[in-house]
Amino acid sequence: VSFVTRGLQTLSAAALITMDRFSLAWVVGFALVYGVIDAFFWPARDAALPDAVEKQQLTRANSMLLITNQVASVFGPVVGGACVAWIGYQSIFLGVGLGLALSAVPLFGARDRSSPVGPATREPLAAALHAGIAYVLATPVLRNVMAIQLATNVLFAGPMMVGLPLVVANGLHADAIAFSVAQSALAAGMVLAGLFMAWRPQKRRRLAKMTGYIALTGVLVAALPHASSVGSLTVLMGLIGVCIAGNNVAMLALIQEKTAQDKIGRVMSLN
């Protein structure tokens, strides 16, 4: 459902561009719908993983998911920046929309083994949310992980999303290609870290390691405005990618291991 919805939305953007009716209001509306869809898709994906693999393989499985998600991102920003310059937004939205819609085809007919076969009892949304929060607060490991992730997302998302374009444009006086290269370096760092963690899963002192990754990420983000060239910015972004992957894989595996199967969907939604 999420793939089809996003595909139709992207195709609608292509049609609006063709009719010269694409405006800031449409951008805000599309972004809102994308955010709502992501709020359902990613928790569902992460909650299904413990049912698919053994608990001792969760770190390796999360690493492989991260790798597969980021491999295209290594080349995607560079290709995307070139496509914007060469063929325009209309063709890009059309191709992405068709790709999203077609990607839903292999998922039709798939069934979650943990889902009940008979009719399920639907719990009210407010009650389910309250139960998920209560479960996290009553579990010390989950409570600490959630607090760390909340603080990290608040402090990290802004500087990366808003600050990086400003560093490229105002600090380095570079173009969209340089920005795309920096984003690709971030994805490349995440892929390299994912490969290492798939090879050598980290199972000890994960909370301490997560804290170290987050602290190092803060230092690297603070160094971004002081980058003197596109090359140094690329190195910094690659190292940030390594830290992000190290933190995310350890965090997901820890939550999946410490959460009861019937609560995993609610906890992932909170995360």
mmCIF file with all atom_site columns, C-alpha atoms in Angstrom, residues 127-270:
data_model
loop_
_atom_site.group_PDB
_atom_site.id
_atom_site.type_symbol
_atom_site.label_atom_id
_atom_site.label_alt_id
_atom_site.label_comp_id
_atom_site.label_asym_id
_atom_site.label_entity_id
_atom_site.label_seq_id
_atom_site.pdbx_PDB_ins_code
_atom_site.Cartn_x
_atom_site.Cartn_y
_atom_site.Cartn_z
_atom_site.occupancy
_atom_site.B_iso_or_equiv
_atom_site.pdbx_formal_charge
_atom_site.auth_seq_id
_atom_site.auth_comp_id
_atom_site.auth_asym_id
_atom_site.auth_atom_id
_atom_site.pdbx_PDB_model_num
ATOM 1   C CA . ALA A 1 127 ? -5.158 2.420   24.032 1.00 0.00 ? 127 ALA A CA 1
ATOM 2   C CA . ALA A 1 128 ? -2.505 0.853   21.789 1.00 0.00 ? 128 ALA A CA 1
ATOM 3   C CA . LEU A 1 129 ? -0.349 3.992   21.979 1.00 0.00 ? 129 LEU A CA 1
ATOM 4   C CA . HIS A 1 130 ? -0.693 4.136   25.767 1.00 0.00 ? 130 HIS A CA 1
ATOM 5   C CA . ALA A 1 131 ? 0.216  0.448   26.064 1.00 0.00 ? 131 ALA A CA 1
ATOM 6   C CA . GLY A 1 132 ? 3.312  0.926   23.901 1.00 0.00 ? 132 GLY A CA 1
ATOM 7   C CA . ILE A 1 133 ? 4.521  3.922   25.916 1.00 0.00 ? 133 ILE A CA 1
ATOM 8   C CA . ALA A 1 134 ? 3.867  2.147   29.206 1.00 0.00 ? 134 ALA A CA 1
ATOM 9   C CA . TYR A 1 135 ? 5.797  -0.903  28.017 1.00 0.00 ? 135 TYR A CA 1
ATOM 10  C CA . VAL A 1 136 ? 8.807  1.204   26.978 1.00 0.00 ? 136 VAL A CA 1
ATOM 11  C CA . LEU A 1 137 ? 8.821  3.165   30.241 1.00 0.00 ? 137 LEU A CA 1
ATOM 12  C CA . ALA A 1 138 ? 8.643  -0.056  32.250 1.00 0.00 ? 138 ALA A CA 1
ATOM 13  C CA . THR A 1 139 ? 11.637 -1.582  30.420 1.00 0.00 ? 139 THR A CA 1
ATOM 14  C CA . PRO A 1 140 ? 14.912 0.144   31.410 1.00 0.00 ? 140 PRO A CA 1
ATOM 15  C CA . VAL A 1 141 ? 16.877 -0.801  28.276 1.00 0.00 ? 141 VAL A CA 1
ATOM 16  C CA . LEU A 1 142 ? 14.133 0.359   25.924 1.00 0.00 ? 142 LEU A CA 1
ATOM 17  C CA . ARG A 1 143 ? 13.594 3.514   27.964 1.00 0.00 ? 143 ARG A CA 1
ATOM 18  C CA . ASN A 1 144 ? 17.270 4.444   27.726 1.00 0.00 ? 144 ASN A CA 1
ATOM 19  C CA . VAL A 1 145 ? 17.492 3.639   24.009 1.00 0.00 ? 145 VAL A CA 1
ATOM 20  C CA . MET A 1 146 ? 14.409 5.699   23.195 1.00 0.00 ? 146 MET A CA 1
ATOM 21  C CA . ALA A 1 147 ? 15.690 8.671   25.201 1.00 0.00 ? 147 ALA A CA 1
ATOM 22  C CA . ILE A 1 148 ? 19.043 8.537   23.419 1.00 0.00 ? 148 ILE A CA 1
ATOM 23  C CA . GLN A 1 149 ? 17.404 8.316   20.003 1.00 0.00 ? 149 GLN A CA 1
ATOM 24  C CA . LEU A 1 150 ? 14.998 11.161  20.737 1.00 0.00 ? 150 LEU A CA 1
ATOM 25  C CA . ALA A 1 151 ? 17.788 13.508  21.775 1.00 0.00 ? 151 ALA A CA 1
ATOM 26  C CA . THR A 1 152 ? 19.932 12.460  18.814 1.00 0.00 ? 152 THR A CA 1
ATOM 27  C CA . ASN A 1 153 ? 17.210 12.987  16.228 1.00 0.00 ? 153 ASN A CA 1
ATOM 28  C CA . VAL A 1 154 ? 16.305 16.421  17.575 1.00 0.00 ? 154 VAL A CA 1
ATOM 29  C CA . LEU A 1 155 ? 19.915 17.632  17.643 1.00 0.00 ? 155 LEU A CA 1
ATOM 30  C CA . PHE A 1 156 ? 21.095 15.913  14.459 1.00 0.00 ? 156 PHE A CA 1
ATOM 31  C CA . ALA A 1 157 ? 18.292 16.258  11.904 1.00 0.00 ? 157 ALA A CA 1
ATOM 32  C CA . GLY A 1 158 ? 18.309 20.060  11.760 1.00 0.00 ? 158 GLY A CA 1
ATOM 33  C CA . PRO A 1 159 ? 22.039 20.644  11.184 1.00 0.00 ? 159 PRO A CA 1
ATOM 34  C CA . MET A 1 160 ? 22.201 17.903  8.576  1.00 0.00 ? 160 MET A CA 1
ATOM 35  C CA . MET A 1 161 ? 19.095 18.799  6.588  1.00 0.00 ? 161 MET A CA 1
ATOM 36  C CA . VAL A 1 162 ? 19.459 22.584  6.716  1.00 0.00 ? 162 VAL A CA 1
ATOM 37  C CA . GLY A 1 163 ? 23.146 23.065  7.427  1.00 0.00 ? 163 GLY A CA 1
ATOM 38  C CA . LEU A 1 164 ? 24.693 20.859  4.746  1.00 0.00 ? 164 LEU A CA 1
ATOM 39  C CA . PRO A 1 165 ? 23.201 22.767  1.770  1.00 0.00 ? 165 PRO A CA 1
ATOM 40  C CA . LEU A 1 166 ? 24.339 26.037  3.363  1.00 0.00 ? 166 LEU A CA 1
ATOM 41  C CA . VAL A 1 167 ? 27.870 24.712  3.854  1.00 0.00 ? 167 VAL A CA 1
ATOM 42  C CA . VAL A 1 168 ? 28.038 23.654  0.198  1.00 0.00 ? 168 VAL A CA 1
ATOM 43  C CA . ALA A 1 169 ? 26.473 26.803  -1.237 1.00 0.00 ? 169 ALA A CA 1
ATOM 44  C CA . ASN A 1 170 ? 27.728 29.560  1.080  1.00 0.00 ? 170 ASN A CA 1
ATOM 45  C CA . GLY A 1 171 ? 30.847 28.052  2.617  1.00 0.00 ? 171 GLY A CA 1
ATOM 46  C CA . LEU A 1 172 ? 32.376 26.255  -0.341 1.00 0.00 ? 172 LEU A CA 1
ATOM 47  C CA . HIS A 1 173 ? 30.523 28.141  -3.118 1.00 0.00 ? 173 HIS A CA 1
ATOM 48  C CA . ALA A 1 174 ? 29.940 24.804  -4.840 1.00 0.00 ? 174 ALA A CA 1
ATOM 49  C CA . ASP A 1 175 ? 27.066 23.517  -6.984 1.00 0.00 ? 175 ASP A CA 1
ATOM 50  C CA . ALA A 1 176 ? 24.439 20.774  -6.806 1.00 0.00 ? 176 ALA A CA 1
ATOM 51  C CA . ILE A 1 177 ? 26.909 18.138  -7.971 1.00 0.00 ? 177 ILE A CA 1
ATOM 52  C CA . ALA A 1 178 ? 29.126 18.815  -4.928 1.00 0.00 ? 178 ALA A CA 1
ATOM 53  C CA . PHE A 1 179 ? 26.094 18.525  -2.659 1.00 0.00 ? 179 PHE A CA 1
ATOM 54  C CA . SER A 1 180 ? 25.181 15.215  -4.299 1.00 0.00 ? 180 SER A CA 1
ATOM 55  C CA . VAL A 1 181 ? 28.727 13.912  -3.844 1.00 0.00 ? 181 VAL A CA 1
ATOM 56  C CA . ALA A 1 182 ? 28.601 14.790  -0.133 1.00 0.00 ? 182 ALA A CA 1
ATOM 57  C CA . GLN A 1 183 ? 25.302 12.931  0.255  1.00 0.00 ? 183 GLN A CA 1
ATOM 58  C CA . SER A 1 184 ? 26.721 9.941   -1.578 1.00 0.00 ? 184 SER A CA 1
ATOM 59  C CA . ALA A 1 185 ? 29.687 9.923   0.802  1.00 0.00 ? 185 ALA A CA 1
ATOM 60  C CA . LEU A 1 186 ? 27.242 9.722   3.718  1.00 0.00 ? 186 LEU A CA 1
ATOM 61  C CA . ALA A 1 187 ? 25.573 6.683   2.162  1.00 0.00 ? 187 ALA A CA 1
ATOM 62  C CA . ALA A 1 188 ? 28.942 5.121   1.306  1.00 0.00 ? 188 ALA A CA 1
ATOM 63  C CA . GLY A 1 189 ? 30.058 5.404   4.928  1.00 0.00 ? 189 GLY A CA 1
ATOM 64  C CA . MET A 1 190 ? 26.869 3.711   6.052  1.00 0.00 ? 190 MET A CA 1
ATOM 65  C CA . VAL A 1 191 ? 27.382 0.882   3.560  1.00 0.00 ? 191 VAL A CA 1
ATOM 66  C CA . LEU A 1 192 ? 30.972 0.297   4.686  1.00 0.00 ? 192 LEU A CA 1
ATOM 67  C CA . ALA A 1 193 ? 29.930 0.231   8.336  1.00 0.00 ? 193 ALA A CA 1
ATOM 68  C CA . GLY A 1 194 ? 27.047 -2.112  7.509  1.00 0.00 ? 194 GLY A CA 1
ATOM 69  C CA . LEU A 1 195 ? 29.387 -4.502  5.722  1.00 0.00 ? 195 LEU A CA 1
ATOM 70  C CA . PHE A 1 196 ? 31.707 -4.580  8.728  1.00 0.00 ? 196 PHE A CA 1
ATOM 71  C CA . MET A 1 197 ? 28.847 -5.186  11.172 1.00 0.00 ? 197 MET A CA 1
ATOM 72  C CA . ALA A 1 198 ? 27.418 -7.924  8.971  1.00 0.00 ? 198 ALA A CA 1
ATOM 73  C CA . TRP A 1 199 ? 30.850 -9.558  9.056  1.00 0.00 ? 199 TRP A CA 1
ATOM 74  C CA . ARG A 1 200 ? 31.515 -8.910  12.760 1.00 0.00 ? 200 ARG A CA 1
ATOM 75  C CA . PRO A 1 201 ? 28.187 -8.378  14.589 1.00 0.00 ? 201 PRO A CA 1
ATOM 76  C CA . GLN A 1 202 ? 28.582 -6.317  17.754 1.00 0.00 ? 202 GLN A CA 1
ATOM 77  C CA . LYS A 1 203 ? 26.802 -7.981  20.700 1.00 0.00 ? 203 LYS A CA 1
ATOM 78  C CA . ARG A 1 204 ? 28.537 -6.545  23.771 1.00 0.00 ? 204 ARG A CA 1
ATOM 79  C CA . ARG A 1 205 ? 28.264 -3.094  25.398 1.00 0.00 ? 205 ARG A CA 1
ATOM 80  C CA . ARG A 1 206 ? 25.985 -1.846  22.677 1.00 0.00 ? 206 ARG A CA 1
ATOM 81  C CA . LEU A 1 207 ? 24.574 1.057   24.706 1.00 0.00 ? 207 LEU A CA 1
ATOM 82  C CA . ALA A 1 208 ? 28.087 2.321   25.412 1.00 0.00 ? 208 ALA A CA 1
ATOM 83  C CA . LYS A 1 209 ? 29.027 1.975   21.751 1.00 0.00 ? 209 LYS A CA 1
ATOM 84  C CA . MET A 1 210 ? 25.871 3.809   20.694 1.00 0.00 ? 210 MET A CA 1
ATOM 85  C CA . THR A 1 211 ? 26.800 6.668   23.010 1.00 0.00 ? 211 THR A CA 1
ATOM 86  C CA . GLY A 1 212 ? 30.289 6.785   21.520 1.00 0.00 ? 212 GLY A CA 1
ATOM 87  C CA . TYR A 1 213 ? 28.945 6.829   17.960 1.00 0.00 ? 213 TYR A CA 1
ATOM 88  C CA . ILE A 1 214 ? 26.571 9.670   18.831 1.00 0.00 ? 214 ILE A CA 1
ATOM 89  C CA . ALA A 1 215 ? 29.313 11.723  20.517 1.00 0.00 ? 215 ALA A CA 1
ATOM 90  C CA . LEU A 1 216 ? 31.624 11.295  17.533 1.00 0.00 ? 216 LEU A CA 1
ATOM 91  C CA . THR A 1 217 ? 28.787 12.242  15.175 1.00 0.00 ? 217 THR A CA 1
ATOM 92  C CA . GLY A 1 218 ? 28.346 15.493  17.101 1.00 0.00 ? 218 GLY A CA 1
ATOM 93  C CA . VAL A 1 219 ? 32.030 16.327  16.726 1.00 0.00 ? 219 VAL A CA 1
ATOM 94  C CA . LEU A 1 220 ? 31.956 15.582  12.990 1.00 0.00 ? 220 LEU A CA 1
ATOM 95  C CA . VAL A 1 221 ? 28.783 17.619  12.406 1.00 0.00 ? 221 VAL A CA 1
ATOM 96  C CA . ALA A 1 222 ? 30.350 20.550  14.261 1.00 0.00 ? 222 ALA A CA 1
ATOM 97  C CA . ALA A 1 223 ? 33.356 20.291  11.929 1.00 0.00 ? 223 ALA A CA 1
ATOM 98  C CA . LEU A 1 224 ? 31.252 20.535  8.746  1.00 0.00 ? 224 LEU A CA 1
ATOM 99  C CA . PRO A 1 225 ? 31.232 24.383  8.548  1.00 0.00 ? 225 PRO A CA 1
ATOM 100 C CA . HIS A 1 226 ? 35.040 24.342  8.802  1.00 0.00 ? 226 HIS A CA 1
ATOM 101 C CA . ALA A 1 227 ? 35.508 22.114  5.734  1.00 0.00 ? 227 ALA A CA 1
ATOM 102 C CA . SER A 1 228 ? 37.912 23.882  3.387  1.00 0.00 ? 228 SER A CA 1
ATOM 103 C CA . SER A 1 229 ? 37.118 21.913  0.237  1.00 0.00 ? 229 SER A CA 1
ATOM 104 C CA . VAL A 1 230 ? 34.613 19.501  -1.270 1.00 0.00 ? 230 VAL A CA 1
ATOM 105 C CA . GLY A 1 231 ? 37.107 16.698  -0.607 1.00 0.00 ? 231 GLY A CA 1
ATOM 106 C CA . SER A 1 232 ? 37.315 17.385  3.127  1.00 0.00 ? 232 SER A CA 1
ATOM 107 C CA . LEU A 1 233 ? 33.531 17.735  3.311  1.00 0.00 ? 233 LEU A CA 1
ATOM 108 C CA . THR A 1 234 ? 33.193 14.374  1.571  1.00 0.00 ? 234 THR A CA 1
ATOM 109 C CA . VAL A 1 235 ? 35.507 12.700  4.103  1.00 0.00 ? 235 VAL A CA 1
ATOM 110 C CA . LEU A 1 236 ? 33.550 14.187  7.008  1.00 0.00 ? 236 LEU A CA 1
ATOM 111 C CA . MET A 1 237 ? 30.251 13.010  5.540  1.00 0.00 ? 237 MET A CA 1
ATOM 112 C CA . GLY A 1 238 ? 31.646 9.508   5.032  1.00 0.00 ? 238 GLY A CA 1
ATOM 113 C CA . LEU A 1 239 ? 32.716 9.319   8.673  1.00 0.00 ? 239 LEU A CA 1
ATOM 114 C CA . ILE A 1 240 ? 29.318 10.604  9.786  1.00 0.00 ? 240 ILE A CA 1
ATOM 115 C CA . GLY A 1 241 ? 27.750 7.814   7.732  1.00 0.00 ? 241 GLY A CA 1
ATOM 116 C CA . VAL A 1 242 ? 29.881 5.230   9.556  1.00 0.00 ? 242 VAL A CA 1
ATOM 117 C CA . CYS A 1 243 ? 28.730 6.580   12.931 1.00 0.00 ? 243 CYS A CA 1
ATOM 118 C CA . ILE A 1 244 ? 25.069 6.705   11.912 1.00 0.00 ? 244 ILE A CA 1
ATOM 119 C CA . ALA A 1 245 ? 25.131 3.095   10.719 1.00 0.00 ? 245 ALA A CA 1
ATOM 120 C CA . GLY A 1 246 ? 26.913 1.908   13.839 1.00 0.00 ? 246 GLY A CA 1
ATOM 121 C CA . ASN A 1 247 ? 24.333 3.572   16.044 1.00 0.00 ? 247 ASN A CA 1
ATOM 122 C CA . ASN A 1 248 ? 21.255 2.572   14.040 1.00 0.00 ? 248 ASN A CA 1
ATOM 123 C CA . VAL A 1 249 ? 22.123 -1.097  13.603 1.00 0.00 ? 249 VAL A CA 1
ATOM 124 C CA . ALA A 1 250 ? 22.968 -1.537  17.281 1.00 0.00 ? 250 ALA A CA 1
ATOM 125 C CA . MET A 1 251 ? 19.823 0.330   18.313 1.00 0.00 ? 251 MET A CA 1
ATOM 126 C CA . LEU A 1 252 ? 17.471 -1.686  16.101 1.00 0.00 ? 252 LEU A CA 1
ATOM 127 C CA . ALA A 1 253 ? 18.953 -5.039  17.114 1.00 0.00 ? 253 ALA A CA 1
ATOM 128 C CA . LEU A 1 254 ? 18.782 -4.098  20.791 1.00 0.00 ? 254 LEU A CA 1
ATOM 129 C CA . ILE A 1 255 ? 15.126 -3.049  20.574 1.00 0.00 ? 255 ILE A CA 1
ATOM 130 C CA . GLN A 1 256 ? 14.152 -6.147  18.591 1.00 0.00 ? 256 GLN A CA 1
ATOM 131 C CA . GLU A 1 257 ? 15.900 -8.463  21.047 1.00 0.00 ? 257 GLU A CA 1
ATOM 132 C CA . LYS A 1 258 ? 14.495 -6.853  24.206 1.00 0.00 ? 258 LYS A CA 1
ATOM 133 C CA . THR A 1 259 ? 10.891 -6.385  23.066 1.00 0.00 ? 259 THR A CA 1
ATOM 134 C CA . ALA A 1 260 ? 8.160  -8.988  23.394 1.00 0.00 ? 260 ALA A CA 1
ATOM 135 C CA . GLN A 1 261 ? 6.833  -10.189 20.029 1.00 0.00 ? 261 GLN A CA 1
ATOM 136 C CA . ASP A 1 262 ? 3.309  -8.895  20.666 1.00 0.00 ? 262 ASP A CA 1
ATOM 137 C CA . LYS A 1 263 ? 4.664  -5.420  21.523 1.00 0.00 ? 263 LYS A CA 1
ATOM 138 C CA . ILE A 1 264 ? 7.274  -5.050  18.779 1.00 0.00 ? 264 ILE A CA 1
ATOM 139 C CA . GLY A 1 265 ? 5.033  -3.124  16.367 1.00 0.00 ? 265 GLY A CA 1
ATOM 140 C CA . ARG A 1 266 ? 4.071  -0.536  18.971 1.00 0.00 ? 266 ARG A CA 1
ATOM 141 C CA . VAL A 1 267 ? 7.646  -0.059  20.149 1.00 0.00 ? 267 VAL A CA 1
ATOM 142 C CA . MET A 1 268 ? 8.928  0.345   16.598 1.00 0.00 ? 268 MET A CA 1
ATOM 143 C CA . SER A 1 269 ? 6.223  2.914   15.917 1.00 0.00 ? 269 SER A CA 1
ATOM 144 C CA . LEU A 1 270 ? 7.387  4.937   18.917 1.00 0.00 ? 270 LEU A CA 1
#
